[in-house]
Coordinates of C-alpha atoms in Angstrom, one line a residue:
M6 CA 24.7 25.9 -7.9
T7 CA 23.5 22.5 -6.8
A8 CA 25.9 20.5 -4.7
T9 CA 27.2 17.2 -6.1
T10 CA 28.2 14.1 -4.4
A11 CA 30.2 11.0 -5.3
P12 CA 28.3 8.1 -6.6
A13 CA 26.8 6.0 -3.8
D14 CA 27.8 2.4 -3.1
P15 CA 25.0 0.3 -4.6
G16 CA 25.6 -2.4 -2.1
R17 CA 25.2 0.0 0.8
A18 CA 21.9 1.3 -0.5
T19 CA 20.7 -2.3 -1.0
R20 CA 21.7 -3.3 2.5
G21 CA 19.9 -0.3 3.9
A22 CA 16.8 -1.1 1.9
A23 CA 17.0 -4.7 3.1
R24 CA 17.3 -3.7 6.7
G25 CA 14.3 -1.3 6.5
G26 CA 12.4 -3.5 4.0
L27 CA 12.6 -6.7 6.0
A28 CA 11.2 -5.1 9.1
N29 CA 8.5 -3.2 7.1
M30 CA 7.5 -6.3 5.1
A31 CA 7.3 -8.3 8.3
G32 CA 5.0 -5.6 9.7
S33 CA 3.1 -5.5 6.5
A34 CA 2.6 -9.3 6.7
L35 CA 1.2 -8.9 10.2
A36 CA -1.1 -6.0 9.1
G37 CA -2.3 -8.0 6.1
G38 CA -2.9 -11.1 8.3
T39 CA -4.9 -9.1 10.8
G40 CA -6.8 -7.5 8.0
V41 CA -7.8 -10.9 6.8
V42 CA -9.0 -11.9 10.3
V43 CA -10.9 -8.6 10.6
T44 CA -12.6 -9.3 7.3
W45 CA -13.5 -12.8 8.5
V46 CA -15.0 -11.5 11.7
V47 CA -17.1 -8.9 9.9
A48 CA -18.2 -11.4 7.2
R49 CA -19.2 -14.0 9.8
T50 CA -20.9 -11.7 12.3
L51 CA -22.8 -9.4 10.0
G52 CA -25.0 -10.6 7.2
A53 CA -23.7 -10.3 3.6
E54 CA -25.6 -7.0 3.0
E55 CA -24.4 -5.3 6.2
A56 CA -20.9 -6.7 5.6
G57 CA -21.0 -5.1 2.1
A58 CA -22.1 -1.8 3.7
F59 CA -19.2 -2.0 6.2
F60 CA -16.6 -2.6 3.4
A61 CA -18.2 0.2 1.3
A62 CA -18.0 2.6 4.3
T63 CA -14.3 1.8 5.0
A64 CA -13.5 2.2 1.3
A65 CA -15.1 5.7 1.4
F66 CA -13.1 6.5 4.5
V67 CA -9.8 5.5 3.0
L68 CA -10.6 7.4 -0.2
A69 CA -11.3 10.6 1.7
G70 CA -8.1 10.1 3.7
G71 CA -6.1 9.7 0.6
L72 CA -7.6 13.0 -0.8
A73 CA -6.7 14.8 2.4
K74 CA -3.1 13.8 2.2
L75 CA -2.7 15.9 -1.0
G76 CA 0.1 13.6 -2.3
T77 CA 2.4 14.5 0.5
N78 CA 3.1 10.8 1.2
T79 CA 5.5 11.0 -1.7
S80 CA 6.7 14.6 -1.3
L81 CA 7.6 14.3 2.4
V82 CA 10.0 11.5 1.5
Y83 CA 11.3 12.9 -1.8
W84 CA 12.0 16.4 -0.6
P85 CA 13.8 15.6 2.7
A86 CA 15.9 13.1 0.8
R87 CA 16.7 15.5 -1.9
L88 CA 17.5 18.4 0.5
R89 CA 20.0 16.2 2.4
A90 CA 21.6 14.8 -0.8
T91 CA 22.1 18.3 -2.2
G92 CA 23.4 20.0 0.9
R93 CA 20.3 22.0 1.8
S94 CA 19.4 20.3 5.1
H95 CA 18.7 23.7 6.7
L96 CA 15.5 23.8 4.7
L97 CA 14.1 20.6 6.3
G98 CA 11.9 22.5 8.8
A99 CA 10.5 24.7 6.1
C100 CA 9.7 21.6 4.0
L101 CA 7.7 20.0 6.8
R102 CA 5.8 23.3 7.6
T103 CA 5.0 23.5 3.9
G104 CA 3.5 20.0 3.7
I105 CA 1.8 19.2 7.0
P106 CA -0.6 22.1 7.8
P107 CA -2.6 21.9 4.6
V108 CA -3.3 18.2 5.2
A109 CA -4.6 19.0 8.7
G110 CA -6.9 21.7 7.3
L111 CA -8.3 19.7 4.4
S112 CA -8.8 16.6 6.5
L113 CA -11.1 18.5 8.8
L114 CA -13.1 19.9 5.9
L115 CA -13.5 16.4 4.4
A116 CA -14.5 15.0 7.7
F117 CA -17.3 17.5 7.9
A118 CA -18.3 16.7 4.3
M119 CA -18.4 13.0 5.0
W120 CA -20.5 13.5 8.1
A121 CA -23.0 15.7 6.2
G122 CA -23.1 13.5 3.2
A123 CA -23.4 10.2 5.0
P124 CA -27.1 9.7 4.2
A125 CA -26.6 10.4 0.5
I126 CA -23.6 8.0 0.3
A127 CA -25.6 5.3 2.1
R128 CA -28.5 5.7 -0.3
L129 CA -26.2 5.5 -3.3
T130 CA -24.5 2.3 -2.2
A131 CA -27.5 0.6 -0.5
G132 CA -30.3 1.8 -2.8
E133 CA -32.2 -1.4 -2.9
T134 CA -31.7 -2.3 0.8
P135 CA -33.5 0.4 2.8
S136 CA -33.1 -1.6 6.0
V137 CA -29.3 -1.1 5.9
I138 CA -29.3 2.6 5.1
A139 CA -29.7 3.9 8.7
D140 CA -26.8 1.7 10.0
H141 CA -24.7 2.5 6.9
S142 CA -25.2 6.2 7.4
A143 CA -24.3 6.0 11.1
G144 CA -21.2 3.9 10.4
L145 CA -20.0 6.6 7.8
R146 CA -20.5 9.3 10.5
V147 CA -18.5 7.3 13.0
L148 CA -15.6 7.0 10.5
A149 CA -15.8 10.7 9.6
V150 CA -14.9 11.6 13.2
F151 CA -11.6 9.7 12.8
L152 CA -10.7 10.9 9.3
P153 CA -8.3 13.7 10.4
L154 CA -6.5 11.3 12.6
Q155 CA -6.1 8.8 9.8
A156 CA -4.7 11.5 7.4
L157 CA -2.3 12.9 10.0
T158 CA -1.1 9.5 11.1
D159 CA 0.0 8.6 7.6
V160 CA 1.6 12.0 6.9
L161 CA 3.5 12.0 10.2
L162 CA 4.8 8.5 9.6
T163 CA 5.8 9.6 6.1
V164 CA 8.0 12.3 7.8
T165 CA 9.8 9.6 9.8
R166 CA 10.4 7.6 6.6
G167 CA 11.8 10.7 5.0
Y168 CA 14.5 10.5 7.7
R169 CA 15.1 6.9 6.7
S170 CA 13.5 5.6 9.9
M171 CA 11.2 2.6 9.2
R172 CA 10.7 1.6 12.8
P173 CA 7.8 4.1 13.6
T174 CA 5.8 2.9 10.5
V175 CA 6.3 -0.7 11.4
L176 CA 5.6 -0.5 15.1
L177 CA 2.8 2.1 15.1
D178 CA 1.0 1.5 11.9
R179 CA 1.7 -2.1 11.0
V180 CA 1.8 -3.6 14.5
L181 CA 0.0 -1.3 17.0
R182 CA -2.9 -0.1 14.8
S183 CA -3.5 -3.4 13.1
G184 CA -3.3 -5.2 16.5
L185 CA -5.7 -2.8 18.2
Q186 CA -8.1 -3.1 15.2
L187 CA -8.0 -6.9 15.5
L188 CA -8.7 -6.8 19.2
A189 CA -11.5 -4.2 19.0
V190 CA -13.3 -5.8 16.0
S191 CA -13.0 -9.2 17.6
A192 CA -14.5 -7.9 20.8
A193 CA -17.3 -6.4 18.8
G194 CA -17.8 -9.8 17.1
V195 CA -17.9 -11.6 20.4
A196 CA -20.4 -9.1 21.8
G197 CA -22.5 -9.7 18.7
L198 CA -22.9 -13.3 19.8
W199 CA -25.1 -12.1 22.7
L200 CA -26.3 -8.7 21.5
T201 CA -27.4 -7.6 18.0
A202 CA -24.4 -7.0 15.8
S203 CA -24.3 -3.4 14.6
L204 CA -22.4 -1.8 11.7
P205 CA -21.7 1.4 13.6
V206 CA -20.1 -0.5 16.5
F207 CA -17.8 -2.3 14.1
A208 CA -16.9 1.0 12.4
L209 CA -16.0 2.5 15.8
A210 CA -13.9 -0.6 16.7
W211 CA -12.1 -0.4 13.4
A212 CA -11.4 3.3 13.5
A213 CA -10.7 4.0 17.2
P214 CA -7.1 2.8 17.1
Y215 CA -6.2 5.8 15.0
L216 CA -6.4 8.0 18.1
P217 CA -3.4 6.6 20.1
V218 CA -1.5 5.9 16.9
A219 CA -1.8 9.5 15.7
L220 CA -0.5 10.8 19.0
L221 CA 2.5 8.4 19.0
A222 CA 3.2 9.2 15.3
G223 CA 3.4 12.9 16.2
Y224 CA 5.9 12.2 18.9
A225 CA 8.0 10.0 16.5
A226 CA 8.0 12.7 13.7
R227 CA 9.1 15.4 16.1
R228 CA 11.8 13.2 17.5
A229 CA 13.1 12.4 14.0
Y230 CA 13.1 16.1 13.1
V231 CA 14.9 17.2 16.2
S232 CA 17.6 14.4 16.0
G233 CA 18.3 15.3 12.3
R234 CA 18.1 19.1 12.7
P235 CA 21.3 20.8 11.5
T236 CA 23.0 23.3 13.7
F237 CA 22.7 26.0 11.1
L238 CA 19.0 26.8 10.9
R239 CA 18.9 30.3 9.3
T240 CA 17.1 30.4 6.0
E241 CA 16.4 33.2 3.6
R242 CA 12.8 34.1 2.8
A243 CA 13.6 33.6 -0.9
E244 CA 14.8 30.1 -0.3
R245 CA 11.7 29.2 1.6
R246 CA 9.4 30.7 -1.1
Q247 CA 11.3 28.8 -3.8
L248 CA 11.0 25.6 -1.8
R249 CA 7.3 26.0 -1.3
R250 CA 6.8 26.6 -5.0
E251 CA 8.9 23.6 -6.0
F252 CA 7.3 21.4 -3.4
W253 CA 3.7 22.0 -4.6
V254 CA 4.7 21.9 -8.3
F255 CA 6.1 18.4 -7.6
T256 CA 3.2 17.5 -5.3
G257 CA 0.2 18.8 -7.2
P258 CA 0.1 16.1 -9.9
R259 CA 1.0 13.5 -7.3
A260 CA -1.9 14.6 -5.1
V261 CA -4.4 13.8 -7.9
A262 CA -2.5 10.6 -8.8
A263 CA -2.5 9.5 -5.2
V264 CA -6.3 9.9 -5.0
A265 CA -6.7 8.1 -8.3
Q266 CA -4.4 5.3 -7.1
L267 CA -6.5 4.9 -4.0
A268 CA -9.6 4.9 -6.2
L269 CA -8.1 2.0 -8.2
Q270 CA -7.8 0.1 -4.9
R271 CA -11.1 1.1 -3.2
V272 CA -13.7 2.6 -5.5
D273 CA -14.5 -0.8 -7.1
V274 CA -16.2 -1.9 -3.8
L275 CA -18.4 1.2 -4.0
L276 CA -19.2 0.6 -7.6
V277 CA -20.2 -3.0 -7.0
A278 CA -22.4 -1.9 -4.1
A279 CA -24.0 0.8 -6.3
L280 CA -24.4 -1.2 -9.5
G281 CA -24.7 -4.7 -8.3
G282 CA -25.8 -4.6 -4.6
L283 CA -24.3 -5.0 -1.2
A284 CA -24.1 -8.8 -1.2
P285 CA -22.0 -8.9 -4.3
A286 CA -19.9 -6.1 -2.8
A287 CA -19.2 -8.3 0.2
V288 CA -18.2 -11.2 -2.0
Y289 CA -15.9 -9.0 -4.0
A290 CA -14.3 -7.5 -0.9
V291 CA -13.7 -10.9 0.7
A292 CA -12.4 -12.5 -2.5
G293 CA -10.1 -9.6 -3.2
R294 CA -8.7 -9.4 0.3
F295 CA -5.5 -11.2 -0.7
V296 CA -4.8 -8.3 -3.1
V297 CA -4.6 -5.9 -0.1
L298 CA -2.1 -8.4 1.5
I299 CA 0.1 -8.2 -1.5
Q300 CA -0.2 -4.4 -1.7
F301 CA 1.0 -4.3 1.9
A302 CA 4.1 -6.2 0.9
N303 CA 4.7 -4.0 -2.0
Q304 CA 4.2 -0.9 0.1
G305 CA 6.4 -2.2 2.9
L306 CA 9.3 -2.7 0.5
S307 CA 8.7 0.5 -1.5
Q308 CA 8.7 2.6 1.7
S309 CA 12.2 1.4 2.5
V310 CA 13.5 1.8 -1.1
Q311 CA 11.9 5.2 -1.7
P312 CA 14.3 7.6 0.1
R313 CA 17.4 5.7 -1.1
L314 CA 16.1 5.7 -4.7
A315 CA 15.3 9.4 -4.5
E316 CA 18.9 10.2 -3.3
A317 CA 20.4 8.1 -6.0
L318 CA 18.3 9.8 -8.8
S319 CA 18.8 13.3 -7.4
T320 CA 22.6 12.9 -7.6
G321 CA 22.4 11.3 -11.1
D322 CA 23.6 7.9 -9.9
R323 CA 21.6 5.8 -12.4
D324 CA 23.7 2.6 -11.8
A325 CA 22.8 2.6 -8.0
A326 CA 19.2 3.4 -8.8
N327 CA 18.9 0.5 -11.3
H328 CA 20.6 -1.9 -9.0
L329 CA 18.3 -1.0 -6.2
Y330 CA 15.2 -1.2 -8.4
Q331 CA 16.1 -4.6 -9.8
T332 CA 17.1 -6.1 -6.5
A333 CA 13.9 -4.9 -4.7
T334 CA 11.7 -6.2 -7.5
G335 CA 13.4 -9.6 -7.2
W336 CA 12.6 -9.6 -3.5
L337 CA 9.0 -8.5 -4.2
V338 CA 8.5 -11.4 -6.7
L339 CA 10.1 -13.8 -4.3
V340 CA 7.6 -13.0 -1.6
T341 CA 4.4 -12.3 -3.6
W342 CA 4.3 -14.7 -6.5
P343 CA 4.0 -17.8 -4.3
I344 CA 1.0 -16.0 -2.5
N345 CA -0.7 -15.4 -5.9
L346 CA -0.2 -18.9 -7.1
L347 CA -1.3 -20.4 -3.7
V348 CA -4.6 -18.4 -3.7
I349 CA -5.3 -19.6 -7.2
A350 CA -5.0 -23.2 -6.1
C351 CA -6.7 -22.9 -2.7
A352 CA -9.5 -20.3 -3.4
P353 CA -12.4 -22.8 -3.3
Y354 CA -11.3 -24.0 0.1
Y355 CA -10.3 -20.9 2.0
L356 CA -13.3 -18.8 0.8
R357 CA -15.6 -21.3 2.6
L358 CA -14.1 -20.1 5.9
F359 CA -15.9 -16.8 5.4
G360 CA -19.3 -18.5 4.7
A361 CA -20.8 -20.6 1.9
E362 CA -22.1 -17.5 0.0
Y363 CA -18.5 -16.4 -0.5
V364 CA -17.4 -19.4 -2.6
A365 CA -18.9 -17.6 -5.5
G366 CA -15.8 -15.4 -5.4
V367 CA -13.5 -18.1 -6.8
P368 CA -13.4 -16.7 -10.4
V369 CA -12.7 -13.2 -8.8
V370 CA -9.7 -14.6 -7.1
H371 CA -8.4 -16.2 -10.3
V372 CA -8.7 -13.0 -12.4
L373 CA -7.1 -10.8 -9.7
A374 CA -4.3 -13.2 -9.0
G375 CA -3.3 -13.3 -12.6
A376 CA -3.2 -9.5 -12.8
M377 CA -1.2 -9.3 -9.6
L378 CA 1.5 -11.5 -11.2
V379 CA 1.9 -8.9 -13.9
A380 CA 1.8 -5.9 -11.4
T381 CA 4.4 -7.3 -8.9
G382 CA 6.6 -8.4 -11.8
C383 CA 7.0 -4.7 -12.7
G384 CA 8.1 -3.9 -9.2
M385 CA 7.3 -0.5 -7.5
V386 CA 7.4 1.1 -11.0
D387 CA 5.0 4.0 -10.2
M388 CA 7.2 5.0 -7.3
V389 CA 10.3 4.9 -9.5
L390 CA 8.6 7.2 -12.0
A391 CA 7.6 9.6 -9.2
M392 CA 11.1 9.6 -7.7
A393 CA 12.5 10.4 -11.2
G394 CA 10.4 13.6 -11.0
R395 CA 7.8 12.4 -13.6
T396 CA 4.8 13.1 -11.4
S397 CA 2.8 14.4 -14.3
A398 CA 3.3 11.2 -16.3
N399 CA 2.4 9.3 -13.2
L400 CA -0.8 11.2 -12.9
G401 CA -1.7 10.5 -16.5
N402 CA -1.1 6.8 -16.1
V403 CA -3.3 6.5 -13.0
L404 CA -6.1 8.5 -14.6
I405 CA -6.0 6.3 -17.7
A406 CA -6.1 3.2 -15.5
L407 CA -8.9 4.6 -13.4
A408 CA -10.9 5.4 -16.5
V409 CA -10.4 1.8 -17.8
M410 CA -11.6 0.3 -14.5
I411 CA -14.7 2.5 -14.3
G412 CA -15.6 1.9 -17.9
V413 CA -15.2 -1.9 -17.6
D414 CA -17.1 -1.9 -14.3
A415 CA -20.0 0.1 -15.7
L416 CA -20.2 -2.3 -18.6
L417 CA -19.8 -5.6 -16.7
V418 CA -20.8 -5.2 -13.1
P419 CA -24.6 -5.0 -13.7
G420 CA -24.6 -8.4 -15.4
W421 CA -21.5 -10.1 -13.9
G422 CA -21.5 -8.6 -10.4
A423 CA -18.2 -9.2 -8.5
L424 CA -16.6 -10.9 -11.5
G425 CA -17.2 -7.8 -13.6
A426 CA -15.5 -5.6 -11.0
A427 CA -12.5 -8.1 -10.9
A428 CA -12.2 -7.8 -14.7
G429 CA -12.2 -4.0 -14.4
L430 CA -9.5 -3.9 -11.7
A431 CA -7.4 -6.5 -13.5
C432 CA -7.4 -4.4 -16.7
A433 CA -6.6 -1.3 -14.7
M434 CA -3.7 -3.0 -12.9
V435 CA -2.1 -4.1 -16.1
V436 CA -2.4 -0.6 -17.7
N437 CA -1.1 1.1 -14.5
N438 CA 2.0 -1.0 -14.5
L439 CA 2.9 -1.4 -18.2
L440 CA 2.5 2.3 -19.1
P441 CA 5.0 3.6 -16.4
L442 CA 7.3 0.6 -17.1
A443 CA 7.7 1.9 -20.7
Q444 CA 8.1 5.5 -19.5
V445 CA 10.7 4.7 -16.8
Y446 CA 12.8 2.7 -19.3
R447 CA 12.5 5.3 -22.0
G448 CA 13.2 8.2 -19.7
T449 CA 15.9 6.8 -17.3
G450 CA 17.0 3.5 -18.7
L451 CA 15.9 1.7 -15.5
H452 CA 14.0 -1.6 -15.6
P453 CA 13.1 -4.2 -13.0
F454 CA 14.1 -7.4 -15.0
G455 CA 17.5 -8.1 -13.4
P456 CA 18.8 -11.6 -12.5
G457 CA 17.0 -11.5 -9.1
T458 CA 13.6 -10.9 -10.7
R459 CA 14.1 -13.6 -13.3
A460 CA 15.3 -16.1 -10.8
A461 CA 12.5 -15.4 -8.4
A462 CA 9.8 -15.7 -11.1
L463 CA 11.2 -19.0 -12.4
L464 CA 11.5 -20.5 -9.0
S465 CA 7.9 -19.4 -8.0
I466 CA 6.4 -20.8 -11.2
C467 CA 8.2 -24.1 -10.9
C468 CA 7.5 -24.7 -7.1
F469 CA 4.0 -23.2 -6.8
G470 CA 2.7 -23.6 -10.3
L471 CA 4.1 -26.6 -12.2
L472 CA 4.9 -28.8 -9.2
P473 CA 1.5 -28.5 -7.6
A474 CA -0.2 -29.0 -11.0
G475 CA 1.8 -32.2 -11.5
V476 CA 1.0 -33.5 -8.0
T477 CA -2.7 -32.7 -8.2
A478 CA -2.9 -34.3 -11.7
L479 CA -1.8 -37.5 -10.1
A480 CA -3.5 -37.3 -6.7
G481 CA -6.6 -35.3 -7.4
T482 CA -7.5 -31.6 -7.2
G483 CA -9.1 -31.7 -3.7
P484 CA -7.3 -31.5 -0.3
Q485 CA -5.9 -35.0 -1.0
G486 CA -3.9 -33.5 -3.8
L487 CA -3.2 -30.0 -2.5
V488 CA -1.7 -31.1 0.9
P489 CA 1.1 -33.2 -0.6
A490 CA 1.6 -30.6 -3.3
L491 CA 2.2 -27.8 -0.8
T492 CA 4.3 -29.9 1.6
T493 CA 6.5 -30.6 -1.4
A494 CA 6.5 -27.1 -2.8
V495 CA 7.5 -25.2 0.3
P496 CA 10.8 -27.0 1.1
A497 CA 11.6 -27.0 -2.6
Y498 CA 11.1 -23.3 -2.7
V499 CA 13.3 -22.6 0.3
A500 CA 16.0 -24.9 -1.1
G501 CA 15.8 -23.1 -4.5
A502 CA 16.0 -19.7 -2.9
W503 CA 19.1 -20.8 -1.0
L504 CA 20.8 -22.1 -4.2
L505 CA 19.9 -18.9 -6.0
R506 CA 20.9 -16.6 -3.1
R507 CA 23.6 -14.8 -5.1
Q508 CA 21.2 -13.8 -7.9
L509 CA 18.5 -12.9 -5.4
A510 CA 21.0 -10.8 -3.3
L511 CA 19.9 -12.4 -0.1
S512 CA 23.2 -11.7 1.5
A513 CA 22.1 -8.1 1.9
F514 CA 19.7 -9.3 4.6
T515 CA 22.4 -11.1 6.7
T516 CA 24.8 -8.2 6.2
A517 CA 22.1 -5.7 7.1
R518 CA 21.4 -7.6 10.3
E519 CA 25.1 -7.6 11.3
E520 CA 25.3 -3.8 10.7
S521 CA 22.2 -3.1 12.8

C-alpha cells in the first residue's frame, strides 16, 4: 500500500520555489549574459563561416550530451521526490545506482562516435566551404573529449536538485562553468589579435571548464546523498527490481523526448549550415541567442519548481500543484516578456555589435520573439506534463514539434536561409506548448493562467509594448525615440509590479529570504 500524506501548504511550496527559483534565475541570467558575450567574442574574432562552424560544432556537442543523459535529468528529480513523499526513502541509493551508470557508459560510446565521425559531420555542415572542414573536424574532436564530463555534470547536478538543493546548480553550472568559459574564450579572443584565430582553440576554451565542474558536481551529489540518507538502508531485492523497472518505464519515453527537445533547440543551426551555408548559420545563431537566454530563465525556475510539483502530484494534492504552476508562470512572464518585447524594439541596434553582416538577422529576432511570447505564456508546461506521469504524451508532442520544424526548415531554409529556420522553430515552439497545455488541462485540470500570469502579461504589454510604441511614434524610431521610451518603461514596470505584488505573489520572495 502506498503511503499517504496530508495536503501540503501551497504557500510553503511557493516560498520554497521562490527561494530556489530566485537564486537559480539569477544564476541563469548570469549564464545567459556570459553566453551572449561568448557569442560576441566568437563572432567578432572568427569570420562568419568559421563562427558558423563553431556554433554548429557546439550544437552537435550539446545534442550528443542530451542523448547520453537518457532522460535522467527528469527521472533523477521525479523519483527521489516521489520516494520521499511516499515513505520509501530507503530506496534512494538504489534509484541513483539505477540512473547514473548507464549515462556514464553511453557518454563514452557517444564520445568515441563523435570523434570518429567528426570529418563526416564537418563535411555535412560545411560542404561548400572546404577551407573550414579541417578546423571544423578538429573542433568536433576537441569537444568529443569533454562529452562524458558534460553529461555527468548535468546528471550529478540533477541529483542535487532531486534533494531540493539548488545551490550546486547555481554555483557550479551557472556561475563557475559560465564564468570559466567566458574567461577562457575571451583569452582565446585576445590571443587571436596577435596570432591566427583557430576554431579548435575556441572549442577547447569553451569545453575545458567541464573538467573542474564535473569533479565538484560529483562531490556535491555525494554530499547531498549522504546528508539525506535514512538510517534504515536495508532493501529487498524485489523492491530494487521493481524500482528499476518503474524507473526505466518512466524514463524511456522521456529519454527520447529529451533528445527531441534538445534537437528543437539545437538542430536548427546544423540544418541551416547544411542547407543554407555556414554564414547564414552564424547569423541565425547570433540572432537567436536571446532565445537561449529566455530558456535559461525558464530552466532556472523549472528546476526549482520541479521537485515540489512532483511531490504535490504524487500525493494527489492538485490544488497545491495548480497554485505552484500558476504562480511560477506569472513569475516567468514577469521576467521574460519584457526581454522579448525589448529585443523586438532594439534588434537593429544590438545586432550591429556583432558585426555589420549580422543585422540581416532582424527578421529572425522578430519571428522568434513572437513565438517566445506564446511559449513562456504557457509556463513550464512540458515539465508539468512529465511530473504528472504523462511522459509518453510528452514524447509524442516533442516528436510532432520536431517533425514540424524539420519540415518547415527543409522547405524554407534553402530559399530564405536564417529566416526560414526561424519560421520552423517558431512553428515548433507553438506546437510544443499548445499541445501539452491542452493535455495537462484535460488530464489534471491544471492550467497556467492564474491572476499572476494575467497581471504580468498585461503589465509587460503596456510598459514594453504600448508605451514604447507611443513614445517612438512621437519622437522617432531611432535611438532618439528608444532611449526615452526605455527610460520611461522601466520605472513604470517596477512601479506596476509593486502595485500588483499581491496578484504576482511577490511576497513569497521576501518571506523566502527571511526563512533562509
